[in-house]
Amino acid sequence: MNPLQSYCLAANPPIGLIIGLGVLLLVLLWFIGTYNGLVRTRNFCDESWSDVDTELKRRYDLIPNLVETVKGYAKHEESVFERVIQARAKAMENHGSPTEQAGDENKFVGAVRQLFGLVENYPDLKASQNYLALQDELATTEDRIQRARRFYNANVRDLANRIETFPSNMVAGMYGFKRREFFEIEDSSQRGVPIVDLDS
């Protein structure tokens, strides 16, 4: 090959080489985008779980005030107060998986429901401004917990979809991305704030 032919080949590479480099570039860009998307979704899961944790702590902080308010009217119901305090302590100490935490949250919500059931026997307590304010604050907190939990579970679902669907599952497998657990309460009747009929 003479120098002129070498120059022409360098100045005008074969179309196959250009196509091959273009395909390689597209694959590289897809790979980078997929990896970055997985990282972002994993970070969204971490951030949204932190939001759930913050709202649960807010509820934990409200319960002692509620217990003290009810105690003022129902001093002889010590066993109910103890169950609430113990369930609260166990839920606060749990820093395990969302499934483990949901189990403790179920028990805690059940104990709080018993406390609200107790209130039914004390009409003066039900009319107390302090109690009503605490109940409103707890209802607001429960709504915030529900929103935070839905946001977290949506991010967990998005991460699972990315990990399990082709072709992003190849990148997820290469870099060890793992599914996260959903945060669910088993008994759907326990999902909201305990209901107390203030008109009865």
PDB file of C-alpha atoms in Angstrom:
ATOM      1  CA  MET A   1       0.000   0.000   0.000  1.00  0.00           C
ATOM      2  CA  ASN A   2       1.476   3.295  -1.051  1.00  0.00           C
ATOM      3  CA  PRO A   3       1.498   6.397   1.157  1.00  0.00           C
ATOM      4  CA  LEU A   4      -1.407   7.950  -0.757  1.00  0.00           C
ATOM      5  CA  GLN A   5      -3.633   4.919  -0.138  1.00  0.00           C
ATOM      6  CA  SER A   6      -2.696   4.911   3.582  1.00  0.00           C
ATOM      7  CA  TYR A   7      -3.583   8.602   3.819  1.00  0.00           C
ATOM      8  CA  CYS A   8      -6.940   8.058   2.078  1.00  0.00           C
ATOM      9  CA  LEU A   9      -7.753   5.116   4.389  1.00  0.00           C
ATOM     10  CA  ALA A  10      -6.926   7.203   7.485  1.00  0.00           C
ATOM     11  CA  ALA A  11      -8.895  10.195   6.205  1.00  0.00           C
ATOM     12  CA  ASN A  12     -11.891   8.046   5.163  1.00  0.00           C
ATOM     13  CA  PRO A  13     -12.160   5.021   7.498  1.00  0.00           C
ATOM     14  CA  PRO A  14     -14.324   2.152   6.296  1.00  0.00           C
ATOM     15  CA  ILE A  15     -18.052   2.534   7.022  1.00  0.00           C
ATOM     16  CA  GLY A  16     -17.999  -0.712   9.031  1.00  0.00           C
ATOM     17  CA  LEU A  17     -15.481   0.764  11.477  1.00  0.00           C
ATOM     18  CA  ILE A  18     -17.618   3.894  11.919  1.00  0.00           C
ATOM     19  CA  ILE A  19     -20.754   1.795  12.531  1.00  0.00           C
ATOM     20  CA  GLY A  20     -18.880  -0.442  14.973  1.00  0.00           C
ATOM     21  CA  LEU A  21     -17.569   2.530  16.949  1.00  0.00           C
ATOM     22  CA  GLY A  22     -21.050   4.094  16.943  1.00  0.00           C
ATOM     23  CA  VAL A  23     -22.633   0.905  18.285  1.00  0.00           C
ATOM     24  CA  LEU A  24     -19.926   0.610  20.942  1.00  0.00           C
ATOM     25  CA  LEU A  25     -20.526   4.222  22.001  1.00  0.00           C
ATOM     26  CA  LEU A  26     -24.305   3.635  22.223  1.00  0.00           C
ATOM     27  CA  VAL A  27     -23.799   0.506  24.339  1.00  0.00           C
ATOM     28  CA  LEU A  28     -21.424   2.401  26.626  1.00  0.00           C
ATOM     29  CA  LEU A  29     -23.887   5.285  27.005  1.00  0.00           C
ATOM     30  CA  TRP A  30     -26.740   2.838  27.726  1.00  0.00           C
ATOM     31  CA  PHE A  31     -24.597   1.036  30.311  1.00  0.00           C
ATOM     32  CA  ILE A  32     -23.687   4.288  32.085  1.00  0.00           C
ATOM     33  CA  GLY A  33     -27.298   5.503  32.032  1.00  0.00           C
ATOM     34  CA  THR A  34     -28.626   2.203  33.359  1.00  0.00           C
ATOM     35  CA  TYR A  35     -26.064   2.036  36.162  1.00  0.00           C
ATOM     36  CA  ASN A  36     -26.719   5.651  37.168  1.00  0.00           C
ATOM     37  CA  GLY A  37     -30.481   5.015  37.107  1.00  0.00           C
ATOM     38  CA  LEU A  38     -30.079   2.038  39.436  1.00  0.00           C
ATOM     39  CA  VAL A  39     -27.945   4.090  41.822  1.00  0.00           C
ATOM     40  CA  ARG A  40     -30.484   6.944  41.813  1.00  0.00           C
ATOM     41  CA  THR A  41     -33.385   4.577  42.510  1.00  0.00           C
ATOM     42  CA  ARG A  42     -31.460   2.866  45.317  1.00  0.00           C
ATOM     43  CA  ASN A  43     -30.735   6.288  46.833  1.00  0.00           C
ATOM     44  CA  PHE A  44     -34.429   7.218  46.555  1.00  0.00           C
ATOM     45  CA  CYS A  45     -35.211   4.058  48.559  1.00  0.00           C
ATOM     46  CA  ASP A  46     -32.751   5.074  51.269  1.00  0.00           C
ATOM     47  CA  GLU A  47     -34.069   8.626  51.384  1.00  0.00           C
ATOM     48  CA  SER A  48     -37.721   7.608  51.488  1.00  0.00           C
ATOM     49  CA  TRP A  49     -37.051   5.026  54.240  1.00  0.00           C
ATOM     50  CA  SER A  50     -35.466   7.838  56.232  1.00  0.00           C
ATOM     51  CA  ASP A  51     -38.725   9.806  55.782  1.00  0.00           C
ATOM     52  CA  VAL A  52     -40.731   6.843  57.127  1.00  0.00           C
ATOM     53  CA  ASP A  53     -38.384   6.580  60.103  1.00  0.00           C
ATOM     54  CA  THR A  54     -38.749  10.303  60.841  1.00  0.00           C
ATOM     55  CA  GLU A  55     -42.542  10.078  60.872  1.00  0.00           C
ATOM     56  CA  LEU A  56     -42.503   6.971  63.070  1.00  0.00           C
ATOM     57  CA  LYS A  57     -40.280   8.807  65.567  1.00  0.00           C
ATOM     58  CA  ARG A  58     -42.737  11.694  65.536  1.00  0.00           C
ATOM     59  CA  ARG A  59     -45.505   9.260  66.513  1.00  0.00           C
ATOM     60  CA  TYR A  60     -43.319   7.710  69.231  1.00  0.00           C
ATOM     61  CA  ASP A  61     -42.826  11.183  70.693  1.00  0.00           C
ATOM     62  CA  LEU A  62     -46.583  11.845  70.827  1.00  0.00           C
ATOM     63  CA  ILE A  63     -47.571   8.668  72.639  1.00  0.00           C
ATOM     64  CA  PRO A  64     -46.124   9.433  76.100  1.00  0.00           C
ATOM     65  CA  ASN A  65     -48.134  12.674  76.193  1.00  0.00           C
ATOM     66  CA  LEU A  66     -51.247  10.763  75.192  1.00  0.00           C
ATOM     67  CA  VAL A  67     -50.640   8.112  77.859  1.00  0.00           C
ATOM     68  CA  GLU A  68     -50.139  10.772  80.533  1.00  0.00           C
ATOM     69  CA  THR A  69     -53.342  12.544  79.509  1.00  0.00           C
ATOM     70  CA  VAL A  70     -55.362   9.326  79.685  1.00  0.00           C
ATOM     71  CA  LYS A  71     -53.692   8.365  82.988  1.00  0.00           C
ATOM     72  CA  GLY A  72     -55.069  11.535  84.520  1.00  0.00           C
ATOM     73  CA  TYR A  73     -58.578  10.149  84.043  1.00  0.00           C
ATOM     74  CA  ALA A  74     -58.003   6.384  84.226  1.00  0.00           C
ATOM     75  CA  LYS A  75     -55.332   5.789  86.841  1.00  0.00           C
ATOM     76  CA  HIS A  76     -56.403   2.197  87.565  1.00  0.00           C
ATOM     77  CA  GLU A  77     -55.842   1.015  83.939  1.00  0.00           C
ATOM     78  CA  GLU A  78     -52.101   0.456  84.476  1.00  0.00           C
ATOM     79  CA  SER A  79     -51.891  -2.730  82.359  1.00  0.00           C
ATOM     80  CA  VAL A  80     -53.030  -0.867  79.229  1.00  0.00           C
ATOM     81  CA  PHE A  81     -50.500   1.904  79.805  1.00  0.00           C
ATOM     82  CA  GLU A  82     -47.728  -0.649  80.308  1.00  0.00           C
ATOM     83  CA  ARG A  83     -48.590  -2.436  77.037  1.00  0.00           C
ATOM     84  CA  VAL A  84     -48.460   0.846  75.135  1.00  0.00           C
ATOM     85  CA  ILE A  85     -45.141   1.896  76.663  1.00  0.00           C
ATOM     86  CA  GLN A  86     -43.552  -1.543  76.097  1.00  0.00           C
ATOM     87  CA  ALA A  87     -44.781  -1.745  72.493  1.00  0.00           C
ATOM     88  CA  ARG A  88     -43.503   1.780  71.856  1.00  0.00           C
ATOM     89  CA  ALA A  89     -40.084   0.932  73.301  1.00  0.00           C
ATOM     90  CA  LYS A  90     -39.810  -2.242  71.207  1.00  0.00           C
ATOM     91  CA  ALA A  91     -40.811  -0.428  68.004  1.00  0.00           C
ATOM     92  CA  MET A  92     -38.356   2.391  68.722  1.00  0.00           C
ATOM     93  CA  GLU A  93     -35.490  -0.061  69.275  1.00  0.00           C
ATOM     94  CA  ASN A  94     -36.117  -1.984  66.063  1.00  0.00           C
ATOM     95  CA  HIS A  95     -33.642  -0.952  63.391  1.00  0.00           C
ATOM     96  CA  GLY A  96     -33.981  -4.131  61.357  1.00  0.00           C
ATOM     97  CA  SER A  97     -35.570  -4.720  58.006  1.00  0.00           C
ATOM     98  CA  PRO A  98     -38.858  -3.050  57.027  1.00  0.00           C
ATOM     99  CA  THR A  99     -40.628  -6.399  57.499  1.00  0.00           C
ATOM    100  CA  GLU A 100     -39.309  -6.771  61.052  1.00  0.00           C
ATOM    101  CA  GLN A 101     -40.179  -3.178  61.851  1.00  0.00           C
ATOM    102  CA  ALA A 102     -43.691  -3.648  60.435  1.00  0.00           C
ATOM    103  CA  GLY A 103     -44.229  -6.507  62.907  1.00  0.00           C
ATOM    104  CA  ASP A 104     -43.356  -4.276  65.845  1.00  0.00           C
ATOM    105  CA  GLU A 105     -45.429  -1.435  64.405  1.00  0.00           C
ATOM    106  CA  ASN A 106     -48.443  -3.795  64.236  1.00  0.00           C
ATOM    107  CA  LYS A 107     -48.090  -4.530  67.944  1.00  0.00           C
ATOM    108  CA  PHE A 108     -47.603  -0.866  68.763  1.00  0.00           C
ATOM    109  CA  VAL A 109     -50.678   0.237  66.799  1.00  0.00           C
ATOM    110  CA  GLY A 110     -52.682  -2.536  68.489  1.00  0.00           C
ATOM    111  CA  ALA A 111     -51.635  -1.263  71.918  1.00  0.00           C
ATOM    112  CA  VAL A 112     -52.535   2.319  70.976  1.00  0.00           C
ATOM    113  CA  ARG A 113     -55.934   1.081  69.805  1.00  0.00           C
ATOM    114  CA  GLN A 114     -56.474  -0.448  73.243  1.00  0.00           C
ATOM    115  CA  LEU A 115     -55.649   2.920  74.768  1.00  0.00           C
ATOM    116  CA  PHE A 116     -58.206   4.628  72.538  1.00  0.00           C
ATOM    117  CA  GLY A 117     -60.745   1.940  73.390  1.00  0.00           C
ATOM    118  CA  LEU A 118     -60.192   2.761  77.039  1.00  0.00           C
ATOM    119  CA  VAL A 119     -61.015   6.409  76.377  1.00  0.00           C
ATOM    120  CA  GLU A 120     -64.567   5.392  75.432  1.00  0.00           C
ATOM    121  CA  ASN A 121     -65.269   4.764  79.127  1.00  0.00           C
ATOM    122  CA  TYR A 122     -64.364   8.344  80.111  1.00  0.00           C
ATOM    123  CA  PRO A 123     -66.616  11.019  78.532  1.00  0.00           C
ATOM    124  CA  ASP A 124     -64.801  13.826  80.363  1.00  0.00           C
ATOM    125  CA  LEU A 125     -61.509  12.682  78.869  1.00  0.00           C
ATOM    126  CA  LYS A 126     -63.023  12.549  75.359  1.00  0.00           C
ATOM    127  CA  ALA A 127     -64.059  16.185  75.768  1.00  0.00           C
ATOM    128  CA  SER A 128     -60.703  17.323  77.176  1.00  0.00           C
ATOM    129  CA  GLN A 129     -58.998  19.933  74.980  1.00  0.00           C
ATOM    130  CA  ASN A 130     -55.599  18.425  75.679  1.00  0.00           C
ATOM    131  CA  TYR A 131     -56.792  14.993  74.579  1.00  0.00           C
ATOM    132  CA  LEU A 132     -58.502  16.356  71.467  1.00  0.00           C
ATOM    133  CA  ALA A 133     -55.354  18.268  70.472  1.00  0.00           C
ATOM    134  CA  LEU A 134     -53.224  15.134  70.909  1.00  0.00           C
ATOM    135  CA  GLN A 135     -55.697  13.069  68.919  1.00  0.00           C
ATOM    136  CA  ASP A 136     -55.608  15.605  66.063  1.00  0.00           C
ATOM    137  CA  GLU A 137     -51.820  15.643  66.101  1.00  0.00           C
ATOM    138  CA  LEU A 138     -51.721  11.850  66.062  1.00  0.00           C
ATOM    139  CA  ALA A 139     -54.168  11.748  63.152  1.00  0.00           C
ATOM    140  CA  THR A 140     -51.954  14.168  61.209  1.00  0.00           C
ATOM    141  CA  THR A 141     -48.896  12.063  62.009  1.00  0.00           C
ATOM    142  CA  GLU A 142     -50.652   8.880  60.860  1.00  0.00           C
ATOM    143  CA  ASP A 143     -51.466  10.575  57.549  1.00  0.00           C
ATOM    144  CA  ARG A 144     -47.832  11.577  57.157  1.00  0.00           C
ATOM    145  CA  ILE A 145     -46.696   8.033  57.940  1.00  0.00           C
ATOM    146  CA  GLN A 146     -49.050   6.709  55.272  1.00  0.00           C
ATOM    147  CA  ARG A 147     -47.698   9.150  52.669  1.00  0.00           C
ATOM    148  CA  ALA A 148     -44.079   8.372  53.569  1.00  0.00           C
ATOM    149  CA  ARG A 149     -44.770   4.631  53.440  1.00  0.00           C
ATOM    150  CA  ARG A 150     -46.457   4.881  50.029  1.00  0.00           C
ATOM    151  CA  PHE A 151     -43.519   6.908  48.684  1.00  0.00           C
ATOM    152  CA  TYR A 152     -41.017   4.402  50.056  1.00  0.00           C
ATOM    153  CA  ASN A 153     -42.937   1.428  48.647  1.00  0.00           C
ATOM    154  CA  ALA A 154     -43.162   3.125  45.229  1.00  0.00           C
ATOM    155  CA  ASN A 155     -39.372   3.530  45.195  1.00  0.00           C
ATOM    156  CA  VAL A 156     -38.916  -0.105  46.267  1.00  0.00           C
ATOM    157  CA  ARG A 157     -41.190  -1.166  43.406  1.00  0.00           C
ATOM    158  CA  ASP A 158     -39.229   0.958  40.907  1.00  0.00           C
ATOM    159  CA  LEU A 159     -35.941  -0.547  42.075  1.00  0.00           C
ATOM    160  CA  ALA A 160     -37.374  -4.072  41.826  1.00  0.00           C
ATOM    161  CA  ASN A 161     -38.582  -3.368  38.279  1.00  0.00           C
ATOM    162  CA  ARG A 162     -35.133  -2.150  37.245  1.00  0.00           C
ATOM    163  CA  ILE A 163     -33.404  -5.114  38.877  1.00  0.00           C
ATOM    164  CA  GLU A 164     -35.730  -7.715  37.381  1.00  0.00           C
ATOM    165  CA  THR A 165     -36.397  -6.459  33.852  1.00  0.00           C
ATOM    166  CA  PHE A 166     -34.213  -7.067  30.842  1.00  0.00           C
ATOM    167  CA  PRO A 167     -31.729  -5.614  29.955  1.00  0.00           C
ATOM    168  CA  SER A 168     -31.135  -3.537  33.113  1.00  0.00           C
ATOM    169  CA  ASN A 169     -31.064  -6.763  35.143  1.00  0.00           C
ATOM    170  CA  MET A 170     -27.663  -7.532  33.589  1.00  0.00           C
ATOM    171  CA  VAL A 171     -26.137  -4.341  35.001  1.00  0.00           C
ATOM    172  CA  ALA A 172     -27.914  -4.871  38.347  1.00  0.00           C
ATOM    173  CA  GLY A 173     -26.509  -8.391  38.573  1.00  0.00           C
ATOM    174  CA  MET A 174     -22.985  -7.300  37.686  1.00  0.00           C
ATOM    175  CA  TYR A 175     -22.910  -4.684  40.438  1.00  0.00           C
ATOM    176  CA  GLY A 176     -24.876  -6.516  43.128  1.00  0.00           C
ATOM    177  CA  PHE A 177     -27.981  -4.347  43.300  1.00  0.00           C
ATOM    178  CA  LYS A 178     -30.490  -6.005  45.662  1.00  0.00           C
ATOM    179  CA  ARG A 179     -34.227  -5.709  46.048  1.00  0.00           C
ATOM    180  CA  ARG A 180     -35.567  -3.883  49.074  1.00  0.00           C
ATOM    181  CA  GLU A 181     -38.420  -5.020  51.291  1.00  0.00           C
ATOM    182  CA  PHE A 182     -41.785  -3.293  51.177  1.00  0.00           C
ATOM    183  CA  PHE A 183     -42.982  -1.704  54.410  1.00  0.00           C
ATOM    184  CA  GLU A 184     -46.453  -3.053  55.041  1.00  0.00           C
ATOM    185  CA  ILE A 185     -48.691  -3.516  58.022  1.00  0.00           C
ATOM    186  CA  GLU A 186     -50.304  -6.940  57.860  1.00  0.00           C
ATOM    187  CA  ASP A 187     -53.801  -6.056  59.066  1.00  0.00           C
ATOM    188  CA  SER A 188     -55.301  -3.409  56.810  1.00  0.00           C
ATOM    189  CA  SER A 189     -57.747  -2.413  59.547  1.00  0.00           C
ATOM    190  CA  GLN A 190     -54.767  -1.086  61.509  1.00  0.00           C
ATOM    191  CA  ARG A 191     -53.518   1.240  58.814  1.00  0.00           C
ATOM    192  CA  GLY A 192     -55.133   4.431  60.012  1.00  0.00           C
ATOM    193  CA  VAL A 193     -55.296   6.318  63.266  1.00  0.00           C
ATOM    194  CA  PRO A 194     -57.450   4.558  65.826  1.00  0.00           C
ATOM    195  CA  ILE A 195     -60.989   5.903  65.417  1.00  0.00           C
ATOM    196  CA  VAL A 196     -62.806   7.342  68.390  1.00  0.00           C
ATOM    197  CA  ASP A 197     -66.404   8.478  68.015  1.00  0.00           C
ATOM    198  CA  LEU A 198     -66.509  11.791  69.863  1.00  0.00           C
ATOM    199  CA  ASP A 199     -70.249  12.229  69.303  1.00  0.00           C
ATOM    200  CA  SER A 200     -71.338   9.206  71.335  1.00  0.00           C
TER     201      SER A 200
END
